[in-house]
CSV table of C-alpha atoms in Angstrom, one decimal:
chain,number,residue,atom,x,y,z
A,195,UNK,CA,-19.8,151.2,22.1
A,196,UNK,CA,-17.7,152.2,25.2
A,197,UNK,CA,-19.4,155.5,25.4
A,198,UNK,CA,-22.8,153.8,25.2
A,199,UNK,CA,-22.0,151.5,28.1
A,200,UNK,CA,-20.8,154.4,30.2
A,201,UNK,CA,-24.1,156.2,29.5
A,202,UNK,CA,-26.3,153.2,30.2
A,203,UNK,CA,-24.4,151.8,33.3
A,204,UNK,CA,-25.9,154.3,35.9
A,205,UNK,CA,-29.3,153.3,34.7
A,206,UNK,CA,-28.6,149.6,34.9
A,207,UNK,CA,-27.2,150.0,38.4
A,208,UNK,CA,-30.4,151.5,39.8
A,209,UNK,CA,-31.7,149.3,42.7
A,210,UNK,CA,-35.4,149.0,41.8
A,211,UNK,CA,-36.2,147.8,45.4
A,212,UNK,CA,-34.6,151.0,46.8
A,213,UNK,CA,-34.1,153.5,44.0
A,214,UNK,CA,-32.0,156.6,44.6
A,215,UNK,CA,-30.7,159.4,42.3
A,216,UNK,CA,-27.3,159.5,43.9
A,217,UNK,CA,-25.7,157.1,41.4
A,218,UNK,CA,-27.9,158.0,38.4
A,219,UNK,CA,-28.9,161.0,36.3
A,220,UNK,CA,-30.8,163.7,38.1
A,221,UNK,CA,-33.2,163.8,35.1
A,222,UNK,CA,-34.4,160.4,36.3
A,223,UNK,CA,-35.3,161.6,39.8
A,224,UNK,CA,-39.1,162.0,39.2
A,225,UNK,CA,-39.2,158.5,37.9
A,226,UNK,CA,-37.2,157.1,40.8
A,227,UNK,CA,-39.4,159.0,43.3
A,228,UNK,CA,-42.4,157.4,41.7
A,229,UNK,CA,-40.8,154.0,41.9
A,230,UNK,CA,-40.1,154.5,45.6
A,231,UNK,CA,-43.7,155.5,46.3
A,232,UNK,CA,-45.0,152.5,44.3
A,233,UNK,CA,-42.6,150.2,46.2
A,234,UNK,CA,-43.9,151.5,49.5
A,235,UNK,CA,-47.6,150.9,48.4
A,236,UNK,CA,-46.8,147.4,47.1
A,237,UNK,CA,-44.9,146.6,50.3
A,238,UNK,CA,-47.9,147.8,52.4
A,239,UNK,CA,-50.3,145.8,50.3
A,240,UNK,CA,-48.2,142.6,50.7
A,241,UNK,CA,-48.1,143.1,54.5
A,242,UNK,CA,-51.9,143.4,54.5
A,243,UNK,CA,-52.3,140.3,52.3
A,244,UNK,CA,-49.9,138.3,54.6
A,245,UNK,CA,-51.9,139.5,57.7
A,246,UNK,CA,-55.2,138.6,56.0
A,247,UNK,CA,-53.8,135.1,55.0
A,248,UNK,CA,-52.6,134.5,58.6
A,249,UNK,CA,-56.0,135.5,60.0
A,250,UNK,CA,-57.8,133.3,57.6
A,251,UNK,CA,-55.6,130.4,58.4
A,252,UNK,CA,-56.1,131.0,62.1
A,253,UNK,CA,-59.9,131.1,61.7
A,254,UNK,CA,-60.1,128.0,59.4
A,255,UNK,CA,-57.7,126.2,61.6
A,256,UNK,CA,-59.7,126.8,64.8
A,257,UNK,CA,-63.1,125.8,63.2
A,258,UNK,CA,-64.8,122.8,64.6
A,259,UNK,CA,-66.3,122.2,61.2
A,260,UNK,CA,-64.1,120.7,58.5
A,261,UNK,CA,-63.3,122.4,55.1
A,262,UNK,CA,-61.5,120.7,52.2
A,263,UNK,CA,-60.5,122.4,48.9
A,264,UNK,CA,-59.6,120.2,45.9
A,265,UNK,CA,-58.6,121.1,42.4
A,266,UNK,CA,-60.1,119.9,39.1
A,267,UNK,CA,-58.3,116.6,39.4
A,268,UNK,CA,-59.6,116.2,43.0
A,269,UNK,CA,-56.2,116.6,44.5
A,270,UNK,CA,-56.5,118.4,47.9
A,271,UNK,CA,-54.8,121.8,47.8
A,272,UNK,CA,-55.9,122.8,51.3
A,273,UNK,CA,-57.8,121.4,54.4
A,274,UNK,CA,-58.1,122.2,58.1
A,275,UNK,CA,-57.3,119.9,61.0
A,276,UNK,CA,-61.0,119.5,61.8
A,277,UNK,CA,-61.7,117.9,58.5
A,278,UNK,CA,-59.1,115.2,59.0
A,279,UNK,CA,-60.3,114.6,62.6
A,280,UNK,CA,-64.0,114.4,61.6
A,281,UNK,CA,-63.2,112.0,58.7
A,282,UNK,CA,-60.6,109.9,60.7
A,283,UNK,CA,-57.8,110.7,58.2
A,284,UNK,CA,-55.0,111.8,60.5
A,285,UNK,CA,-52.3,110.5,58.1
A,286,UNK,CA,-53.6,112.6,55.2
A,287,UNK,CA,-51.4,115.2,53.5
A,288,UNK,CA,-51.9,118.0,51.0
A,289,UNK,CA,-51.6,116.8,47.4
A,290,UNK,CA,-53.3,113.5,47.9
A,291,UNK,CA,-56.6,112.7,46.2
A,292,UNK,CA,-59.7,113.8,48.2
A,293,UNK,CA,-60.8,110.2,48.3
A,294,UNK,CA,-57.9,109.5,50.6
A,295,UNK,CA,-60.0,111.3,53.3
A,296,UNK,CA,-63.0,109.1,52.7
A,297,UNK,CA,-63.8,106.6,50.0
A,298,UNK,CA,-67.4,105.7,50.7
A,299,UNK,CA,-69.9,105.6,47.9
A,300,UNK,CA,-71.9,108.5,49.3
A,301,UNK,CA,-68.9,110.7,49.7
A,302,UNK,CA,-67.6,110.0,46.2
A,303,UNK,CA,-71.0,110.8,44.7
A,304,UNK,CA,-71.3,114.0,46.6
A,305,UNK,CA,-67.8,115.2,45.4
A,306,UNK,CA,-68.5,114.1,41.8
A,307,UNK,CA,-71.8,116.0,41.7
A,308,UNK,CA,-70.0,119.1,42.9
A,309,UNK,CA,-67.3,118.6,40.2
A,310,UNK,CA,-70.1,118.4,37.7
A,311,UNK,CA,-71.4,121.9,38.8
A,312,UNK,CA,-74.1,120.9,41.3
A,313,UNK,CA,-74.2,121.5,45.0
A,314,UNK,CA,-74.5,118.2,46.8
A,315,UNK,CA,-75.1,117.0,50.3
A,316,UNK,CA,-74.9,113.6,52.1
A,317,UNK,CA,-74.6,111.9,55.5
A,318,UNK,CA,-71.8,109.4,56.0
A,319,UNK,CA,-71.1,107.3,59.1
A,320,UNK,CA,-67.7,107.4,60.7
A,321,UNK,CA,-67.4,104.9,63.5
A,322,UNK,CA,-70.4,105.5,65.8
A,323,UNK,CA,-70.8,109.1,64.6
A,324,UNK,CA,-72.5,110.7,61.6
A,325,UNK,CA,-71.0,113.4,59.4
A,326,UNK,CA,-72.9,115.9,57.1
A,327,UNK,CA,-70.9,116.6,53.9
A,328,UNK,CA,-71.8,119.6,51.8
A,329,UNK,CA,-69.8,119.8,48.5
A,330,UNK,CA,-70.0,122.8,46.2
A,331,UNK,CA,-68.3,123.6,42.9
A,332,UNK,CA,-65.5,126.1,42.9
A,333,UNK,CA,-65.8,128.2,39.8
A,334,UNK,CA,-63.6,130.7,37.9
A,335,UNK,CA,-65.0,132.5,34.9
A,336,UNK,CA,-68.1,130.3,35.0
A,337,UNK,CA,-65.8,127.2,34.7
A,338,UNK,CA,-65.6,124.5,37.5
A,339,UNK,CA,-62.0,124.5,38.6
A,340,UNK,CA,-62.4,122.4,41.8
A,341,UNK,CA,-64.5,121.5,44.8
A,342,UNK,CA,-65.0,122.9,48.2
A,343,UNK,CA,-66.4,120.4,50.8
A,344,UNK,CA,-67.6,121.2,54.3
A,345,UNK,CA,-67.7,118.5,57.0
A,346,UNK,CA,-70.0,118.8,60.1
A,347,UNK,CA,-70.5,116.4,63.0
A,348,UNK,CA,-74.3,115.8,63.2
A,349,UNK,CA,-74.2,112.9,65.6
A,350,UNK,CA,-75.7,114.8,68.5
A,351,UNK,CA,-78.2,116.6,66.2
A,352,UNK,CA,-79.5,113.3,64.9
A,353,UNK,CA,-79.6,111.8,68.3
A,354,UNK,CA,-81.7,114.7,69.6
A,355,UNK,CA,-84.0,114.4,66.6
A,356,UNK,CA,-84.5,110.7,67.2
A,357,UNK,CA,-85.3,111.5,70.9
A,358,UNK,CA,-87.8,114.2,69.8
A,359,UNK,CA,-89.6,111.8,67.5
A,360,UNK,CA,-89.7,109.1,70.1
A,361,UNK,CA,-90.9,111.5,72.7
A,362,UNK,CA,-93.7,112.8,70.4
A,363,UNK,CA,-94.7,109.2,69.6
A,364,UNK,CA,-94.7,108.2,73.2
A,365,UNK,CA,-96.8,111.3,74.3
A,366,UNK,CA,-99.3,110.6,71.5
A,367,UNK,CA,-99.6,107.0,72.7
A,368,UNK,CA,-99.9,107.8,76.4
A,369,UNK,CA,-102.5,110.5,75.6
A,370,UNK,CA,-104.5,108.2,73.3
A,371,UNK,CA,-104.9,105.4,75.9
A,372,UNK,CA,-106.8,107.3,78.6
A,373,UNK,CA,-108.7,109.4,76.0
A,374,UNK,CA,-109.9,106.2,74.3
A,375,UNK,CA,-111.1,104.8,77.7
A,376,UNK,CA,-112.9,108.1,78.6
A,377,UNK,CA,-114.6,108.2,75.2
A,378,UNK,CA,-115.7,104.6,75.4
A,379,UNK,CA,-117.1,104.9,78.9
A,380,UNK,CA,-118.8,108.2,78.2
A,381,UNK,CA,-120.3,106.8,75.0
A,382,UNK,CA,-121.8,103.9,76.9
A,383,UNK,CA,-123.2,106.3,79.5
A,384,UNK,CA,-124.7,108.6,76.9
A,385,UNK,CA,-126.3,105.7,75.0
A,386,UNK,CA,-128.0,104.4,78.2
A,387,UNK,CA,-126.2,101.1,78.1
A,388,UNK,CA,-125.1,101.3,81.7
A,389,UNK,CA,-127.4,100.3,84.6
A,390,UNK,CA,-128.1,103.0,87.2
A,391,UNK,CA,-126.2,101.1,89.9
A,392,UNK,CA,-123.1,100.9,87.7
A,393,UNK,CA,-122.9,104.6,86.9
A,394,UNK,CA,-120.8,105.5,89.9
A,395,UNK,CA,-118.2,102.8,89.0
A,396,UNK,CA,-118.0,104.0,85.4
A,397,UNK,CA,-117.7,107.6,86.7
A,398,UNK,CA,-114.8,106.6,88.9
A,399,UNK,CA,-113.1,105.1,85.9
A,400,UNK,CA,-113.5,108.3,84.0
A,401,UNK,CA,-112.1,110.3,86.9
A,402,UNK,CA,-109.1,107.9,87.2
A,403,UNK,CA,-108.3,108.2,83.5
A,404,UNK,CA,-108.7,112.0,83.6
A,405,UNK,CA,-106.3,112.1,86.6
A,406,UNK,CA,-103.8,110.1,84.4
A,407,UNK,CA,-104.2,112.7,81.6
A,408,UNK,CA,-103.6,115.6,84.0
A,409,UNK,CA,-100.5,114.0,85.4
A,410,UNK,CA,-99.1,113.3,81.9
A,411,UNK,CA,-99.8,116.9,80.8
A,412,UNK,CA,-98.3,118.3,84.0
A,413,UNK,CA,-95.1,116.1,83.7
A,414,UNK,CA,-94.8,117.0,80.0
A,415,UNK,CA,-95.0,120.7,80.8
A,416,UNK,CA,-92.4,120.3,83.6
A,417,UNK,CA,-90.0,118.5,81.3
A,418,UNK,CA,-90.5,121.2,78.7
A,419,UNK,CA,-89.6,123.9,81.2
A,420,UNK,CA,-86.5,122.0,82.3
A,421,UNK,CA,-85.4,121.6,78.7
A,422,UNK,CA,-85.7,125.4,78.2
A,423,UNK,CA,-84.0,126.1,81.5
A,424,UNK,CA,-87.0,128.1,82.7
A,425,UNK,CA,-86.7,129.2,86.3
A,426,UNK,CA,-83.2,127.7,86.8
A,427,UNK,CA,-81.8,131.1,87.6
A,428,UNK,CA,-84.4,131.8,90.3
A,429,UNK,CA,-82.4,130.4,93.2
A,430,UNK,CA,-82.4,130.9,97.0
A,431,UNK,CA,-80.6,129.4,100.0
A,432,UNK,CA,-82.5,126.4,101.2
A,433,UNK,CA,-82.1,123.8,104.0
A,434,UNK,CA,-82.3,120.4,102.3
A,435,UNK,CA,-83.2,118.7,105.5
A,436,UNK,CA,-86.2,121.0,106.0
A,437,UNK,CA,-87.3,120.5,102.4
A,438,UNK,CA,-87.1,116.7,102.8
A,439,UNK,CA,-89.3,117.1,106.0
A,440,UNK,CA,-92.0,118.9,104.0
A,441,UNK,CA,-91.9,116.4,101.2
A,442,UNK,CA,-92.3,113.4,103.6
A,443,UNK,CA,-95.2,115.1,105.3
A,444,UNK,CA,-97.0,115.6,102.0
A,445,UNK,CA,-96.5,111.8,101.3
A,446,UNK,CA,-97.7,110.5,104.7
A,447,UNK,CA,-101.2,109.7,103.3
A,448,UNK,CA,-99.8,107.9,100.2
A,449,UNK,CA,-97.4,105.9,102.5
A,450,UNK,CA,-100.1,104.9,105.0
A,451,UNK,CA,-102.2,103.4,102.2
A,452,UNK,CA,-99.4,101.0,101.5
A,453,UNK,CA,-98.3,100.7,105.1
A,454,UNK,CA,-94.8,102.1,104.2
A,455,UNK,CA,-92.8,103.6,107.1
A,456,UNK,CA,-91.2,107.0,106.4
A,457,UNK,CA,-88.1,108.2,108.2
A,458,UNK,CA,-85.6,111.1,107.9
A,459,UNK,CA,-82.1,111.2,109.3
A,460,UNK,CA,-79.0,113.4,109.0
A,461,UNK,CA,-78.3,117.1,109.4
A,462,UNK,CA,-79.2,120.5,108.0
A,463,UNK,CA,-77.3,121.4,104.8
A,464,UNK,CA,-77.8,124.6,102.9
A,465,UNK,CA,-77.8,124.8,99.1
A,466,UNK,CA,-78.5,127.7,96.7
A,467,UNK,CA,-80.9,126.3,94.1
A,468,UNK,CA,-84.4,126.7,92.7
A,469,UNK,CA,-87.0,125.7,95.4
A,470,UNK,CA,-89.5,124.2,93.0
A,471,UNK,CA,-86.9,122.0,91.3
A,472,UNK,CA,-85.5,120.8,94.6
A,473,UNK,CA,-88.9,120.0,96.1
A,474,UNK,CA,-90.2,118.3,93.0
A,475,UNK,CA,-87.0,116.3,92.6
A,476,UNK,CA,-87.2,115.0,96.1
A,477,UNK,CA,-91.0,114.4,95.9
A,478,UNK,CA,-90.7,112.3,92.7
A,479,UNK,CA,-87.9,110.1,94.1
A,480,UNK,CA,-89.8,109.5,97.4
A,481,UNK,CA,-93.1,109.0,95.6
A,482,UNK,CA,-91.5,106.3,93.4
A,483,UNK,CA,-89.9,104.8,96.5
A,484,UNK,CA,-93.4,104.4,98.0
A,485,UNK,CA,-95.2,103.3,94.8
A,486,UNK,CA,-92.6,100.6,94.0
A,487,UNK,CA,-92.2,99.5,97.6
A,488,UNK,CA,-93.5,96.3,99.2
A,489,UNK,CA,-96.6,96.3,101.5
A,490,UNK,CA,-95.3,97.1,105.0
A,491,UNK,CA,-91.9,98.3,103.7
A,492,UNK,CA,-89.9,101.4,104.6
A,493,UNK,CA,-88.5,104.5,102.9
A,494,UNK,CA,-85.5,106.2,104.5
A,495,UNK,CA,-84.2,109.6,103.6
A,496,UNK,CA,-80.7,110.7,104.7
A,497,UNK,CA,-79.3,114.2,104.4
A,498,UNK,CA,-75.6,114.9,105.0
A,499,UNK,CA,-72.6,116.7,103.7
A,500,UNK,CA,-69.5,115.2,102.1
A,501,UNK,CA,-66.6,117.6,101.2
A,502,UNK,CA,-68.4,120.4,99.4
A,503,UNK,CA,-71.6,118.6,98.4
A,504,UNK,CA,-75.0,118.1,100.0
A,505,UNK,CA,-75.7,114.4,99.7
A,506,UNK,CA,-79.3,113.1,99.7
A,507,UNK,CA,-79.9,109.4,99.9
A,508,UNK,CA,-83.4,108.0,99.4
A,509,UNK,CA,-83.5,104.2,100.2
A,510,UNK,CA,-86.5,102.0,99.9
A,511,UNK,CA,-87.2,98.2,100.4
A,512,UNK,CA,-89.1,97.9,97.2
A,513,UNK,CA,-89.1,95.6,94.1
A,514,UNK,CA,-85.7,96.9,93.0
A,515,UNK,CA,-84.3,97.4,89.5
A,516,UNK,CA,-82.5,94.8,87.5
A,517,UNK,CA,-78.9,95.8,86.7
A,518,UNK,CA,-79.3,95.8,83.0
A,519,UNK,CA,-82.2,98.3,83.3
A,520,UNK,CA,-80.5,100.7,85.7
A,521,UNK,CA,-78.8,102.7,82.8
A,522,UNK,CA,-82.2,103.4,81.2
A,523,UNK,CA,-84.5,104.4,84.1
A,524,UNK,CA,-83.9,108.1,83.5
A,525,UNK,CA,-85.1,107.9,79.9
A,526,UNK,CA,-88.5,109.4,79.2
A,527,UNK,CA,-91.4,107.0,79.4
A,528,UNK,CA,-89.1,104.1,80.3
A,529,UNK,CA,-90.9,102.0,83.0
A,530,UNK,CA,-88.8,98.8,83.2
A,531,UNK,CA,-90.5,95.5,83.8
A,532,UNK,CA,-93.9,95.8,82.2
A,533,UNK,CA,-95.4,92.9,84.1
A,534,UNK,CA,-94.8,94.8,87.4
A,535,UNK,CA,-94.8,98.5,86.4
A,536,UNK,CA,-98.0,98.4,84.4
A,537,UNK,CA,-99.9,97.7,87.7
A,538,UNK,CA,-98.5,100.9,89.2
A,539,UNK,CA,-99.9,104.3,88.2
A,540,UNK,CA,-97.4,106.7,86.6
A,541,UNK,CA,-96.5,108.6,83.4
A,542,UNK,CA,-92.9,107.2,83.0
A,543,UNK,CA,-91.6,110.8,83.2
A,544,UNK,CA,-90.9,111.1,86.9
A,545,UNK,CA,-87.2,110.0,86.9
A,546,UNK,CA,-86.5,111.9,83.7
A,547,UNK,CA,-87.7,115.1,85.5
A,548,UNK,CA,-85.6,114.2,88.5
A,549,UNK,CA,-82.4,113.8,86.3
A,550,UNK,CA,-83.0,117.1,84.4
A,551,UNK,CA,-83.7,118.9,87.7
A,552,UNK,CA,-80.5,117.6,89.3
A,553,UNK,CA,-78.5,118.6,86.2
A,554,UNK,CA,-80.1,122.1,86.2
A,555,UNK,CA,-79.0,122.5,89.8
A,556,UNK,CA,-75.4,121.6,89.0
A,557,UNK,CA,-75.5,118.2,90.7
A,558,UNK,CA,-75.4,114.5,89.8
A,559,UNK,CA,-77.5,111.4,90.6
A,560,UNK,CA,-76.8,107.7,90.7
A,561,UNK,CA,-78.8,104.6,91.5
A,562,UNK,CA,-77.9,101.5,93.4
A,563,UNK,CA,-80.4,98.6,93.4
A,564,UNK,CA,-80.9,94.9,94.0
A,565,UNK,CA,-84.0,93.2,92.6
A,566,UNK,CA,-86.5,92.3,95.4
A,567,UNK,CA,-84.2,93.9,98.0
A,568,UNK,CA,-84.6,97.6,97.3
A,569,UNK,CA,-83.3,100.7,95.6
A,570,UNK,CA,-81.2,103.7,96.7
A,571,UNK,CA,-81.0,107.0,94.8
A,572,UNK,CA,-78.0,109.2,95.8
A,573,UNK,CA,-78.2,112.9,94.8
A,574,UNK,CA,-75.2,115.3,95.2
A,575,UNK,CA,-75.7,119.0,95.0
A,576,UNK,CA,-73.2,121.8,95.5
A,577,UNK,CA,-73.5,122.9,99.2
A,578,UNK,CA,-73.1,126.4,100.6
A,579,UNK,CA,-69.6,126.8,102.1
């Protein structure tokens, strides 16, 4: 027995993590060399696995979308910070049931469907936002062993989709109105129902409705280009004061028809923007200031520089905008008080074009108005230093 222990001891004393032949039999050297090589490979593989795990955790942790992994009992085994943030579950910890993140009926059904082996999707509301949940079964050897759920913030997407639907509906309505009038009048003319002396008047109505259609199409195209950012990069150094002079000159005839006095004050200020955007933006504001002005009123444009901005102020003495409507005047097709605005020609897209143009040029716009006193639009654009 003693001899056996002495024979076996050198073998038992071999350090498997760092095997050497110094303290063992030389006959074992090939085996120990193989163990050393194998240990080095395993160590290298463990380092790679650790690095991959750290990279995966970094990627998942920095995702703006949420990801939740739960076992077959729906206890969460892993989740990233975004999922807790999107679902409003800041106090949640690993090991808790997944319903601790959200307990709504839609969320529960979505998770249970995934646990049953079916990919499921739903929309849930969190506060004033909306979250898209996509839950898929996690399988091993064709058996469902858990659930993987993705969480995405779709609030902005749904808002844009709603705006798109409203815009399409509004354009359809606005196009239908003049087309119906044109069709009705032309049908009467074609059937000979109109007296010869009334033909000119009916022709004028057709022309007026056609002009309305052309304006609507032109404004819609302009908005589409602004949405796509078309031409925003085509900039040049422009004198805002000189552009304002040209715009007011173009509007002299329109202003004289309503006996509105036009004036321009201030100084030359250079900006580096798209000329068409700047011109059309100023034209739309001034044109509105004339259309919604009072007979015999005035429109005053002031150009100046404050800090690093060119400041353009367009002030009129018109009908004004009620305070509760001022936050909506830049919406597409919004025209405020119907009893007054319906009497004034327009597509309802002018101020929306103005706002988009100002944003494309890197500026901002605000409005100050008092009903029956007048309105002032203040535009700030980055000035050349």
